Coordinates of C-alpha atoms (C1' of nucleotides) in Angstrom, one line a residue:
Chain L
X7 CA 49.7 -82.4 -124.4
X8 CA 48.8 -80.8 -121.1
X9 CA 48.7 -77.2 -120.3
X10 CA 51.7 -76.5 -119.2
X11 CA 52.6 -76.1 -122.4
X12 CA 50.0 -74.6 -124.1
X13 CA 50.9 -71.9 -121.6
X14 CA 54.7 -72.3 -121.9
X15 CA 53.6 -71.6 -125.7
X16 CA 52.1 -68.5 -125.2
X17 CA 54.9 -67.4 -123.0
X18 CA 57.6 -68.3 -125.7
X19 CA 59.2 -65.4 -126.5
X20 CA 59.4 -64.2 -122.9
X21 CA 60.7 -67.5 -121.9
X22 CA 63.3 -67.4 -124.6
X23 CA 64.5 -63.5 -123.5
X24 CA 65.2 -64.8 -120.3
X25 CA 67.3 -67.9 -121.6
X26 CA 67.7 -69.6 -118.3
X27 CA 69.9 -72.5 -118.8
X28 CA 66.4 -74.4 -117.2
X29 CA 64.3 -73.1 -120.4
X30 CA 62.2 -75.8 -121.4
X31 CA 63.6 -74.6 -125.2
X32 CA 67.3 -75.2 -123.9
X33 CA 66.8 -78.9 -125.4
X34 CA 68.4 -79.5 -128.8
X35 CA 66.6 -82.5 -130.7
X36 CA 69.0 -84.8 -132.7
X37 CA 68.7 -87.6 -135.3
X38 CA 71.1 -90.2 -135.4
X39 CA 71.4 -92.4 -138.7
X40 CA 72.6 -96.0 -138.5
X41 CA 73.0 -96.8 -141.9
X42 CA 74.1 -100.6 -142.5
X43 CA 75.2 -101.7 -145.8
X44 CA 76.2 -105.7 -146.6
X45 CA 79.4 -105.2 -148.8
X46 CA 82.0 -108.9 -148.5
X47 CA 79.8 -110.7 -147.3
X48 CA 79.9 -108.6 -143.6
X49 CA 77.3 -106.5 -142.3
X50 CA 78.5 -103.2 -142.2
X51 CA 78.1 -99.6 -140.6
X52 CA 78.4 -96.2 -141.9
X53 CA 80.5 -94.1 -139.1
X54 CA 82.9 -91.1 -138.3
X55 CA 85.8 -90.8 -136.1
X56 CA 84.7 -88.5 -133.3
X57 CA 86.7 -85.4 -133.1
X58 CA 85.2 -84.8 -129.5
X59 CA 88.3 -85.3 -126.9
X60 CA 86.5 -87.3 -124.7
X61 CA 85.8 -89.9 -127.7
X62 CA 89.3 -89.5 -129.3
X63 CA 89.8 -92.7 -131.4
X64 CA 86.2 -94.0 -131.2
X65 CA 83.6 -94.0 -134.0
X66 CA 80.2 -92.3 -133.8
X67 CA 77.2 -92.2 -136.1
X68 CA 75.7 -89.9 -138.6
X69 CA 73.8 -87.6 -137.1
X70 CA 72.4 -83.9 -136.3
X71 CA 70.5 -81.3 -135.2
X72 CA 66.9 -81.2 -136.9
X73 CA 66.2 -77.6 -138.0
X74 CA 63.2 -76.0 -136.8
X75 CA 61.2 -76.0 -139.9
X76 CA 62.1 -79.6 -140.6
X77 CA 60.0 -82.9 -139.8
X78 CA 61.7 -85.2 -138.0
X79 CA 61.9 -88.1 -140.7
X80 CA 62.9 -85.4 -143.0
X81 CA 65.7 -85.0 -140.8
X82 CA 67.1 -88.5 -141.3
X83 CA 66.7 -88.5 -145.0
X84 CA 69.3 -85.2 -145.3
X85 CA 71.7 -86.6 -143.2
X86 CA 71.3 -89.7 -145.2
X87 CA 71.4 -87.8 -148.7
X88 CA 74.6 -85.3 -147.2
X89 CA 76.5 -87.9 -146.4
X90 CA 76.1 -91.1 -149.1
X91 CA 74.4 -88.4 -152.2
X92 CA 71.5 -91.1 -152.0
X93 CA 67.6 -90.2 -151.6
X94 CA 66.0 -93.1 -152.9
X95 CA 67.0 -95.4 -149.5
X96 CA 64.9 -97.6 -146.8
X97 CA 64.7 -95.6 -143.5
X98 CA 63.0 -96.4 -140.1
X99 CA 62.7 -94.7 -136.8
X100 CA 63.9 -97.1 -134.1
X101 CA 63.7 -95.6 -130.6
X102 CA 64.5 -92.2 -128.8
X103 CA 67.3 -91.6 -126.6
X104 CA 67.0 -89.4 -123.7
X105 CA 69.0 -88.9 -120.8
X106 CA 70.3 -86.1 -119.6
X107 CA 73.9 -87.2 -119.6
X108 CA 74.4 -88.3 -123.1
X109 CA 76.1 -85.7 -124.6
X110 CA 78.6 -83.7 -123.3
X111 CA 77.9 -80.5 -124.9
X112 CA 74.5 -80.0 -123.3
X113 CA 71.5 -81.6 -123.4
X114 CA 70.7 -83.2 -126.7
X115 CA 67.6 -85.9 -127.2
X116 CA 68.1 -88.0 -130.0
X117 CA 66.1 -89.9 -132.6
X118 CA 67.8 -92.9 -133.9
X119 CA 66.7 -94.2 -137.0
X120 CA 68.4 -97.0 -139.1
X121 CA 69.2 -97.3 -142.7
X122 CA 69.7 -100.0 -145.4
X123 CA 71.5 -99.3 -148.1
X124 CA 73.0 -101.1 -151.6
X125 CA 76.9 -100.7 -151.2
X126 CA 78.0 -101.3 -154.9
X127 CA 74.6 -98.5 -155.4
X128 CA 76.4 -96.0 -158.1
X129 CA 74.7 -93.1 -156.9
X130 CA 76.7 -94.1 -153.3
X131 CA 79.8 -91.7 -152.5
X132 CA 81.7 -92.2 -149.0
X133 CA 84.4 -89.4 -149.8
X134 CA 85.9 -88.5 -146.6
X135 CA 88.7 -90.1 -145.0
X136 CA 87.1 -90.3 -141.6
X137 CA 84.1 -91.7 -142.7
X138 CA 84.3 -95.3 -143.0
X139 CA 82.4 -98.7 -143.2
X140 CA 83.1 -100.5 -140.0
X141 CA 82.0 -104.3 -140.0
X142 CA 79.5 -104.6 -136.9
X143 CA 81.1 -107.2 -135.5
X144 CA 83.8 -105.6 -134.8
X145 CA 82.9 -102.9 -133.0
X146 CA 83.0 -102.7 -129.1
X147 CA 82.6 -98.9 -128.4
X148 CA 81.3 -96.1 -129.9
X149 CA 81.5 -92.5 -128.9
X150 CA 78.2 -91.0 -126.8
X151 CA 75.8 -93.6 -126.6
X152 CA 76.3 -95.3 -129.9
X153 CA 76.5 -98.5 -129.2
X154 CA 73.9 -98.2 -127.6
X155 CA 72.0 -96.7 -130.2
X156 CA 74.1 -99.2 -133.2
X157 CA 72.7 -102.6 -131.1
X158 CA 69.0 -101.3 -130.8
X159 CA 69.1 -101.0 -134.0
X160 CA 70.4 -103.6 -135.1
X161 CA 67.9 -105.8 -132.7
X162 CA 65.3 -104.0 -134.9
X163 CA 66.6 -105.0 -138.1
X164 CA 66.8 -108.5 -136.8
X165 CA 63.2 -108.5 -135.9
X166 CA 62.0 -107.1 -139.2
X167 CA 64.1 -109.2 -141.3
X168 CA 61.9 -112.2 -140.8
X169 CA 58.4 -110.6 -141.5
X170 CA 59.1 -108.2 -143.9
X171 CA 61.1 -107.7 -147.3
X172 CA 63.5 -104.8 -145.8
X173 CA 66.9 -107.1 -146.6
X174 CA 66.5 -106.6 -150.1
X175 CA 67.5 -102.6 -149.7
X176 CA 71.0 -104.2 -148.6
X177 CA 71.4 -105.9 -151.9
X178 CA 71.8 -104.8 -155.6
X179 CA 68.9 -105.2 -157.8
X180 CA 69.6 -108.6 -159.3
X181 CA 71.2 -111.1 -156.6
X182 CA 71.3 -115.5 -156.5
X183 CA 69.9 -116.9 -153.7
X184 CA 73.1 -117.6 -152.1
X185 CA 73.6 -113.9 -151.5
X186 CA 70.5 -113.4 -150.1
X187 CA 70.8 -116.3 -147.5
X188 CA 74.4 -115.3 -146.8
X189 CA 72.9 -111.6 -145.9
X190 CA 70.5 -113.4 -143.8
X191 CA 73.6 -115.3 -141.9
X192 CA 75.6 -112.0 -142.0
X193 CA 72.4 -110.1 -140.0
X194 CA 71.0 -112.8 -137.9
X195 CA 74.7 -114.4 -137.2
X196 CA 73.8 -117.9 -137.4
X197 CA 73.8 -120.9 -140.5
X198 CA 70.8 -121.4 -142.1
X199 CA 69.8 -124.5 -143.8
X200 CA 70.4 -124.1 -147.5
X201 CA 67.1 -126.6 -148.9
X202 CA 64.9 -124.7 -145.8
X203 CA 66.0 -121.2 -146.4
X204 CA 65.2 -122.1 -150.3
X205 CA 61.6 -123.5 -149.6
X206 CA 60.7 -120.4 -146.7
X207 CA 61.6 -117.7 -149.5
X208 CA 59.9 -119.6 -152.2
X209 CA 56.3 -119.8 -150.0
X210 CA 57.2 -116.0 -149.3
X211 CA 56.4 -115.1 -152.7
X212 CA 58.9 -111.8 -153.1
X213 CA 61.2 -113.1 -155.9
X214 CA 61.0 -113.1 -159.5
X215 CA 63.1 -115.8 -161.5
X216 CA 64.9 -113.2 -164.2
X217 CA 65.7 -115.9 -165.9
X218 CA 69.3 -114.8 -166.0
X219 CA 72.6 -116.5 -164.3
X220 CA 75.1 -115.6 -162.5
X221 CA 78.5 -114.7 -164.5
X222 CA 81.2 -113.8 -162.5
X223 CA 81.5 -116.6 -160.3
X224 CA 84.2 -119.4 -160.0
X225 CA 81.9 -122.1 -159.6
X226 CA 78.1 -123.3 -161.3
X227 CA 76.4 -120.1 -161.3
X228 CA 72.9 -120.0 -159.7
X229 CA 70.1 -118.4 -161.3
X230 CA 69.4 -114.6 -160.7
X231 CA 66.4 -113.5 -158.4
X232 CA 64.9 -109.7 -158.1
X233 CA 62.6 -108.2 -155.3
X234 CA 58.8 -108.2 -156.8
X235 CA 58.4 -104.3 -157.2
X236 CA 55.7 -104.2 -155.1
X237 CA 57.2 -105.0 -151.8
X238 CA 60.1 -102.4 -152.5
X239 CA 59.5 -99.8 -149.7
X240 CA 61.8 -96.6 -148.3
X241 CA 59.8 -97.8 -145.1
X242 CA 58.2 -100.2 -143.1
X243 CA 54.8 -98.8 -142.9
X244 CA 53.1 -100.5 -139.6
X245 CA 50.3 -101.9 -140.8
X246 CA 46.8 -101.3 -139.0
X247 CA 45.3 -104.0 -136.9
X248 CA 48.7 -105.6 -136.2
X249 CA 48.8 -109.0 -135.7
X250 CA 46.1 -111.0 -134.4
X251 CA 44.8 -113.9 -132.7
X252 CA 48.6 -115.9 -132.8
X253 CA 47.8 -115.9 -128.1
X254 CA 45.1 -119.1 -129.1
Chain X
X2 CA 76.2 -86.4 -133.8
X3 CA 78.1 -84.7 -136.4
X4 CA 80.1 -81.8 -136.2
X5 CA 77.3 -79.5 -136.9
X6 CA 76.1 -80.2 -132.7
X7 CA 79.1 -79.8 -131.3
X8 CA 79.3 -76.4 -133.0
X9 CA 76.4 -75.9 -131.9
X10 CA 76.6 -76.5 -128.2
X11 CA 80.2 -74.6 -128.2
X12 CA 78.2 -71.7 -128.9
X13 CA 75.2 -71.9 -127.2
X14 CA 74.7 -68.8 -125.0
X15 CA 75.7 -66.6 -127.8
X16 CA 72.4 -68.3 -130.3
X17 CA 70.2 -68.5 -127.3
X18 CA 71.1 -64.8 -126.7
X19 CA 69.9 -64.6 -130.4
X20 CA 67.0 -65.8 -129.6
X21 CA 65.8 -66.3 -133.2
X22 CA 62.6 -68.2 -134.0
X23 CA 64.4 -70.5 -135.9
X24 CA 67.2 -71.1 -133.3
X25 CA 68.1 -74.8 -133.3
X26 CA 67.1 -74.4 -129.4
X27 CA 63.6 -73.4 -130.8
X28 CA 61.8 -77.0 -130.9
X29 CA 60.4 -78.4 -127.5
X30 CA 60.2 -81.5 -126.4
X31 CA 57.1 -83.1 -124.6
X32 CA 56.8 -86.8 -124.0
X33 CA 52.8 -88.2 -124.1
X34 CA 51.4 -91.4 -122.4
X35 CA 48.7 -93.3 -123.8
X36 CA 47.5 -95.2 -120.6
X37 CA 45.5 -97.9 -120.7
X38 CA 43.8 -99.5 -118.4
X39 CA 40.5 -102.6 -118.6
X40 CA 37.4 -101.9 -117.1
X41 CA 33.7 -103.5 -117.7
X42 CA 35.2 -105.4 -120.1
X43 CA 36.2 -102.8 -122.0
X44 CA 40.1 -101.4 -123.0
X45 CA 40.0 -98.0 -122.0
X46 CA 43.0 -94.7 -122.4
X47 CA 42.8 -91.8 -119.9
X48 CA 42.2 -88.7 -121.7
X49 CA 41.0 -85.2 -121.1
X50 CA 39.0 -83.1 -122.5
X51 CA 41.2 -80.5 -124.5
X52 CA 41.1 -76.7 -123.8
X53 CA 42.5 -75.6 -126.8
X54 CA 39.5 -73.9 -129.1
X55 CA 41.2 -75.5 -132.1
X56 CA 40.4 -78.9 -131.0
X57 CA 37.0 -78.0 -128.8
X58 CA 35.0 -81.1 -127.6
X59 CA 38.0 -83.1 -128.6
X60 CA 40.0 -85.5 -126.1
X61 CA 44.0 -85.4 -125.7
X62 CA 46.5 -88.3 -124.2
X63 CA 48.0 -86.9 -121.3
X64 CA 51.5 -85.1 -122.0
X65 CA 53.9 -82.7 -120.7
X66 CA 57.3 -80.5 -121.9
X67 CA 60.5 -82.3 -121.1
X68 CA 62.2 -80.4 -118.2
X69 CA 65.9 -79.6 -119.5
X70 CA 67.2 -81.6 -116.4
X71 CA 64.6 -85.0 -116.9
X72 CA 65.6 -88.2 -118.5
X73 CA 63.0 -88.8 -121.0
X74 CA 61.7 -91.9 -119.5
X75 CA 61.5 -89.8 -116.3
X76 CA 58.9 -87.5 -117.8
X77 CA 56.7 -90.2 -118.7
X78 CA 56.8 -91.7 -115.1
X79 CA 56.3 -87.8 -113.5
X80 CA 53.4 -87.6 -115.9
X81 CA 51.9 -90.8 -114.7
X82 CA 52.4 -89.6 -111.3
X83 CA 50.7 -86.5 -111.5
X84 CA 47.5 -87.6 -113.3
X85 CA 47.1 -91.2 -111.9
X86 CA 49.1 -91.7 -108.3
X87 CA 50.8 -94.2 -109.5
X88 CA 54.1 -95.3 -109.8
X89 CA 54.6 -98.8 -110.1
X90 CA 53.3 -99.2 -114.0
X91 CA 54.5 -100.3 -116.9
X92 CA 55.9 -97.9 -119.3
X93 CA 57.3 -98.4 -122.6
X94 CA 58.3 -95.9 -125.7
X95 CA 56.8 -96.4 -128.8
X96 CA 57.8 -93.6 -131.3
X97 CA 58.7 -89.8 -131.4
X98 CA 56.4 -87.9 -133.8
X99 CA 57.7 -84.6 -135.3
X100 CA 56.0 -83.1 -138.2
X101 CA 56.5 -79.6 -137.8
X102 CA 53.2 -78.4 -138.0
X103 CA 51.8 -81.3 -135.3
X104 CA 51.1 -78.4 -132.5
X105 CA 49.1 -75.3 -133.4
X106 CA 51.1 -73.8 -130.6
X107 CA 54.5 -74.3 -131.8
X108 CA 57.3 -76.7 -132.7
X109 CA 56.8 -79.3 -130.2
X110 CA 58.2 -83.4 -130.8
X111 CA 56.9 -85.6 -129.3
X112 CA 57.8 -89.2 -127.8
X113 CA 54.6 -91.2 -127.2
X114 CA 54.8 -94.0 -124.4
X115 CA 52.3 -96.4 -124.0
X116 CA 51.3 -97.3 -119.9
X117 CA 49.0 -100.0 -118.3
X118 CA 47.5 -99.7 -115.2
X119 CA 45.2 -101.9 -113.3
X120 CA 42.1 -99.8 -113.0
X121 CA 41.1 -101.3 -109.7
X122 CA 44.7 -100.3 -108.1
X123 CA 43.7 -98.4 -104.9
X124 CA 46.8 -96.2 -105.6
X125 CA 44.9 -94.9 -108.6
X126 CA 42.9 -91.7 -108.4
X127 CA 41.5 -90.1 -111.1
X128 CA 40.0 -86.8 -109.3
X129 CA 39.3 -84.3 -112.1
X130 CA 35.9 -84.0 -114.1
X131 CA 38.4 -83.3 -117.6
X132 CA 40.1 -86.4 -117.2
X133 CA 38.5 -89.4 -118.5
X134 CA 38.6 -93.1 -118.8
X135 CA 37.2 -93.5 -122.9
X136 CA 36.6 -96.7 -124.5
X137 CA 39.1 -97.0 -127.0
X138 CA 36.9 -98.2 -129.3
X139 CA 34.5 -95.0 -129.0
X140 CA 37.5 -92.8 -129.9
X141 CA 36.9 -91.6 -133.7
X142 CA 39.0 -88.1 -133.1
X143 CA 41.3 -86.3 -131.1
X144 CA 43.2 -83.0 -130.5
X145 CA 46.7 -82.8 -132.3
X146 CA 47.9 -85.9 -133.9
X147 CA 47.1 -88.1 -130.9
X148 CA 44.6 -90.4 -133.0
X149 CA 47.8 -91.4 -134.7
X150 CA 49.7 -91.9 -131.5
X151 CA 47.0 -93.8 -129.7
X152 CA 46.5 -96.1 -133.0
X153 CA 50.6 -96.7 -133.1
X154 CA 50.3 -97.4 -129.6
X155 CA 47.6 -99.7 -129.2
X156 CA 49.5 -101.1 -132.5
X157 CA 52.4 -101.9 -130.3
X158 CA 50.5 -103.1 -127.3
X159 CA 49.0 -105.9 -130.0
X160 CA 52.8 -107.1 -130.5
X161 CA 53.9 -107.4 -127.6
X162 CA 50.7 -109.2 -125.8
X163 CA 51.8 -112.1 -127.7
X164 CA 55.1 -112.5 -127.0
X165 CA 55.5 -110.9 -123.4
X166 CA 53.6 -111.0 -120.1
X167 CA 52.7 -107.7 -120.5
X168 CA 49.2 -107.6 -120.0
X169 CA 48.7 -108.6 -116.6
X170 CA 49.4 -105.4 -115.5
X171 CA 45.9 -104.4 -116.5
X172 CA 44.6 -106.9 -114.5
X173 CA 44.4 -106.7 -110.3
X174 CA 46.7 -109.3 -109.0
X175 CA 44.0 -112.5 -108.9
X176 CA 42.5 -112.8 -111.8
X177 CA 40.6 -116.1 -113.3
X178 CA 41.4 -117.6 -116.4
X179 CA 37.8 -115.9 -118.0
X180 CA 39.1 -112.7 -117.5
X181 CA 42.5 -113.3 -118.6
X182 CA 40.5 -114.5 -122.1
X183 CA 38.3 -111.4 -122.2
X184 CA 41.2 -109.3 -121.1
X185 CA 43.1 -110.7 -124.5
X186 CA 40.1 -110.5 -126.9
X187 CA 39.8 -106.8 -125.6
X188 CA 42.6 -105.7 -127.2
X189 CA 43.1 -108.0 -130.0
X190 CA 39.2 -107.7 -131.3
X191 CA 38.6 -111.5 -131.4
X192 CA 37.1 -113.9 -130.3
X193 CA 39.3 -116.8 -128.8
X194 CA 38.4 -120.7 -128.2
X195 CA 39.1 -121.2 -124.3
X196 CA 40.1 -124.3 -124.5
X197 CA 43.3 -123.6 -126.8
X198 CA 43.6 -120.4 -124.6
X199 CA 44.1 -122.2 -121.8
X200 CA 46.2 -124.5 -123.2
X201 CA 48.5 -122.0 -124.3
X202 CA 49.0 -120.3 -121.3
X203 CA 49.6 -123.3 -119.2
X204 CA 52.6 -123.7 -122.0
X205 CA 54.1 -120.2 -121.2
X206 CA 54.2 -121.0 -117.6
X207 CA 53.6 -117.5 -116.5
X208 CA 51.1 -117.9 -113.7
X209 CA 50.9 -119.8 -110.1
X210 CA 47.5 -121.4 -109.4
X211 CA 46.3 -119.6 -105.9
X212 CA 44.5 -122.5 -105.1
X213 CA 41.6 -119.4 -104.5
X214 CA 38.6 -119.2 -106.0
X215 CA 36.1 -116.6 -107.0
X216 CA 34.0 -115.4 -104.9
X217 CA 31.9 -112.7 -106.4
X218 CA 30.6 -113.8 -109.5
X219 CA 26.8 -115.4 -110.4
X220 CA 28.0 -118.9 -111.3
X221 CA 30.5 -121.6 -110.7
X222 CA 33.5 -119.5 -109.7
X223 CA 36.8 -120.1 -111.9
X224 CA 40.5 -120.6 -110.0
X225 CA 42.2 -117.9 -109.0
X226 CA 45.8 -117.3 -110.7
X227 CA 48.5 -114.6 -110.2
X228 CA 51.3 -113.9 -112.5
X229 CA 54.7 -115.3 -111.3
X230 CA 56.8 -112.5 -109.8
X231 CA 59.8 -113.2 -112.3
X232 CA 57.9 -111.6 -114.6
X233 CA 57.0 -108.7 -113.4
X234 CA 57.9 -105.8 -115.5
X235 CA 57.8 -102.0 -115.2
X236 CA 59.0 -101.9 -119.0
X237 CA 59.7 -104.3 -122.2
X238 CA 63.8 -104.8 -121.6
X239 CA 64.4 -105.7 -125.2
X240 CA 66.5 -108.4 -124.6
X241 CA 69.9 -108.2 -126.8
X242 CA 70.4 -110.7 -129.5
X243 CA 66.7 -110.6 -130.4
X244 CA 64.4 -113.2 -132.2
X245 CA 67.0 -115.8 -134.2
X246 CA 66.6 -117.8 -137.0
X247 CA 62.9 -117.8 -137.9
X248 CA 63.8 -117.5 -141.6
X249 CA 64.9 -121.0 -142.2
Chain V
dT25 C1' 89.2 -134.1 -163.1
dC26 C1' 88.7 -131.4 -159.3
dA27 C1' 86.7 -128.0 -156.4
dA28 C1' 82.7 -125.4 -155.4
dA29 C1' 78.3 -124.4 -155.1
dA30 C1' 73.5 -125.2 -157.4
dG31 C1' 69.5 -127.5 -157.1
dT32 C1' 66.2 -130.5 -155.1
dG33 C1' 62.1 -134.0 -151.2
dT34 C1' 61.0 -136.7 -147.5
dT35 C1' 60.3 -137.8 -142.8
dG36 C1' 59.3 -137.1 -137.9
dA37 C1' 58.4 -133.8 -134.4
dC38 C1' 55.9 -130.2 -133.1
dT39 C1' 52.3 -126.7 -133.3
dT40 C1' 47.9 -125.1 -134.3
dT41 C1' 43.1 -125.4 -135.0
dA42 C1' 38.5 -127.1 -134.6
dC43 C1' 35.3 -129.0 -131.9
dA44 C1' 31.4 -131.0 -127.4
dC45 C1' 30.4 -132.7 -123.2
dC46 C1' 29.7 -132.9 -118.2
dC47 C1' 30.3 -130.3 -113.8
dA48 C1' 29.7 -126.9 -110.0
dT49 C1' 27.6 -123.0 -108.4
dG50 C1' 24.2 -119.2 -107.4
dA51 C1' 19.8 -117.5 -108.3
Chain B
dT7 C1' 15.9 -126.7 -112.0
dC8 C1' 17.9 -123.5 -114.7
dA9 C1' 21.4 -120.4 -116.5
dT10 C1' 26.1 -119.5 -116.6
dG11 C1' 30.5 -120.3 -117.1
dG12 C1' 34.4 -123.9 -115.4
dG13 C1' 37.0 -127.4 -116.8
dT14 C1' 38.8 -130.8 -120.0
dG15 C1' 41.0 -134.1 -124.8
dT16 C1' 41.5 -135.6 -129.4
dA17 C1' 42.2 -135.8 -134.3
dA18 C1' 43.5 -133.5 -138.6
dA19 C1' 46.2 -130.0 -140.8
dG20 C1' 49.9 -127.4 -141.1
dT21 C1' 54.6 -125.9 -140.1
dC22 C1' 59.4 -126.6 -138.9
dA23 C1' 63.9 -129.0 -138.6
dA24 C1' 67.0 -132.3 -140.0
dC25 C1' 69.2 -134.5 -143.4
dA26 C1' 72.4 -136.2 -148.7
dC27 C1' 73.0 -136.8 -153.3
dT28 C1' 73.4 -135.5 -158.2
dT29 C1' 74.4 -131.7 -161.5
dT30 C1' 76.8 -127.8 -163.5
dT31 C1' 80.4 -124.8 -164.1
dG32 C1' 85.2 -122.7 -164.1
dA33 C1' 89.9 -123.4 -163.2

DNA sequence: TCAAAAGTGTTGACTTTACACCCATGA
DNA sequence: TCATGGGTGTAAAGTCAACACTTTTGA
């Protein structure tokens, strides 16, 4: 932090008096939510039909202002618990958005943070007709900068997905492991090989064998799998150190 | 953005006018680079000394408010600017950290990029007795929470020397293979067998023999390389689509 | 009895690691 | 002539990708 604004600090209530439309505290701060849950066997995500004229008919995300004596992370999780009545969720900060042209009410930075929830979760209430789940895939435009916002994120997840147990926070508690590799096609859109994905998860050591089947199936029913407790996180805690030593 | 902004922004002059403390428009924004650069073998971050008595003797990253009409990746390039003289640098943001008691002054969010700089660059000039090249390993403490963001930085800058030709930035344009090596186990605290080193790099294919040798050093000199221009980068570029597939 | 998915191993290709000697140069 | 780092290859271990058949269940 330079000086500027420890001296723009002291000045603060003078500054604000004057309320130039230049006042370095004429920036509103946003979070946006991208909250993806898997629900038939799509990737999907949580969004509102704009009522903004200039994004009539388009879908943004879950987002607002963060309050002044709220933390920014703090900030996601209401949105998150305001709009699906759940606290108990996976949530990660993704990337910032900035420019000065992204919103047409004035100038609004945003924090974009994405979201993995269980869609069949009973605590989960979507109760507003303009709130919907809208299958990834088939979105092409969003209203602001959303899709902007909707494909970092989802390049995120994508990277996560392969080093760290997040994908479990998409599914309920108990799942086969067809589910779980059909949520890894569904996110990574590609076919995985059944015996390979099998063997990868197995050396990953997440899983407990519940010892239970399947029962609502129309076929053999495969045996019933859930997340080892310890790896079940509401976020992705960076680890210290980072990776090492994988340049030689 | 939800409704809650757009009301918001509709009536703006009338809450500014307000002028309470706990205005939504009450939260500044400043961005802070953590700039690296490699020197005596040695990773180093530019910091200065910070004037504020909560933090005396303490260093801070280098940082600045957001001016209302700045992209936010613009006031991390002004930043470098105005302490180094450079502008041809890589920048890249890492995260936005907002607890709301992170600035004694006030409610201030922060986006933290990370920067590296060749220290040799004869652009660079570093003319004030505050501001300081420290050894990132010396660094036990600084002022605000920028411990945290130079550890989540120098986090990031271990991913991504792996994967991307990032790191050649800190590095004049020839360079030898040794240094290159050192250069690595700078920042990833290791120790690496040159051999395999080299091989791997020949495999990436990112750098043109100069058919140049040293000329300064105390021993048989080493070729000279540079990196090829195609991968020169002022920032990451996230390329869409992301990693595929690695599960199975 | 049929359709659908469960469950299960092996091989070859590739990648990664560990490791040691001679060479060229400057002091 | 010595000290310093430059430059180079190979073998063993581990990881990854491709691939097919038998079994179980529900309809």
């Amino acid at each position: 932090m330079s000086n500027d604004l420890i001296k723009s600090a002291h000045l603060k209530t003078a500054e604000i008096e004057k309320a130039s439309h230049r006042d370095y505290f004429n920036i509103a701060i946003s979070v946006d939510c991208v909250i993806f849950c898997y629900h038939e066997k799509e990737l999907k995500v949580l969004a509102i039909k704009s009522d903004l004229e200039d994004f009539s008919g388009l879908y943004s995300l879950l987002g607002d202002l963060v309050r002044p004596d709220e933390d920014l992370d703090k900030a996601s999780y209401r949105i998150l618990m305001e709009r699906t009545g759940m606290d108990d969720v996976y949530l990660e900060q993704v990337h910032t958005f900035g420019t000065i042209d992204r919103h047409p009410s004035g100038r609004v930075i945003t924090t974009a943070y994405y979201s993995l929830i269980d869609a069949k979760h009973q605590k989960l209430r979507i109760n507003n007709n303009d709130l919907q789940w809208v299958p990834v895939k088939q979105i092409r435009r969003m209203a602001f900068d959303h899709k902007l916002i909707l494909d970092t994120c989802l390049d995120r997840l994508r990277e996560q997905v392969m080093e760290h147990p997040v994908i479990f926070n998409l599914l309920p508690e108990k799942f086969s492991l067809r589910e779980l590799q059909e949520l890894y096609e569904a996110i990574l859109q590609t076919d995985l090989d059944r015996r390979n994905f099998r063997k990868k998860i197995a050396i990953k050591d997440w899983l407990i064998d519940l010892n239970e089947m399947e029962d609502d199936v129309p076929h053999r029913p495969g045996k019933l799998y859930k997340l080892k407790p310890e790896y079940r996180r509401k976020s992705a805690r960076r680890k210290m150190g980072g990776p090492r030593a994988a340049i030689a």
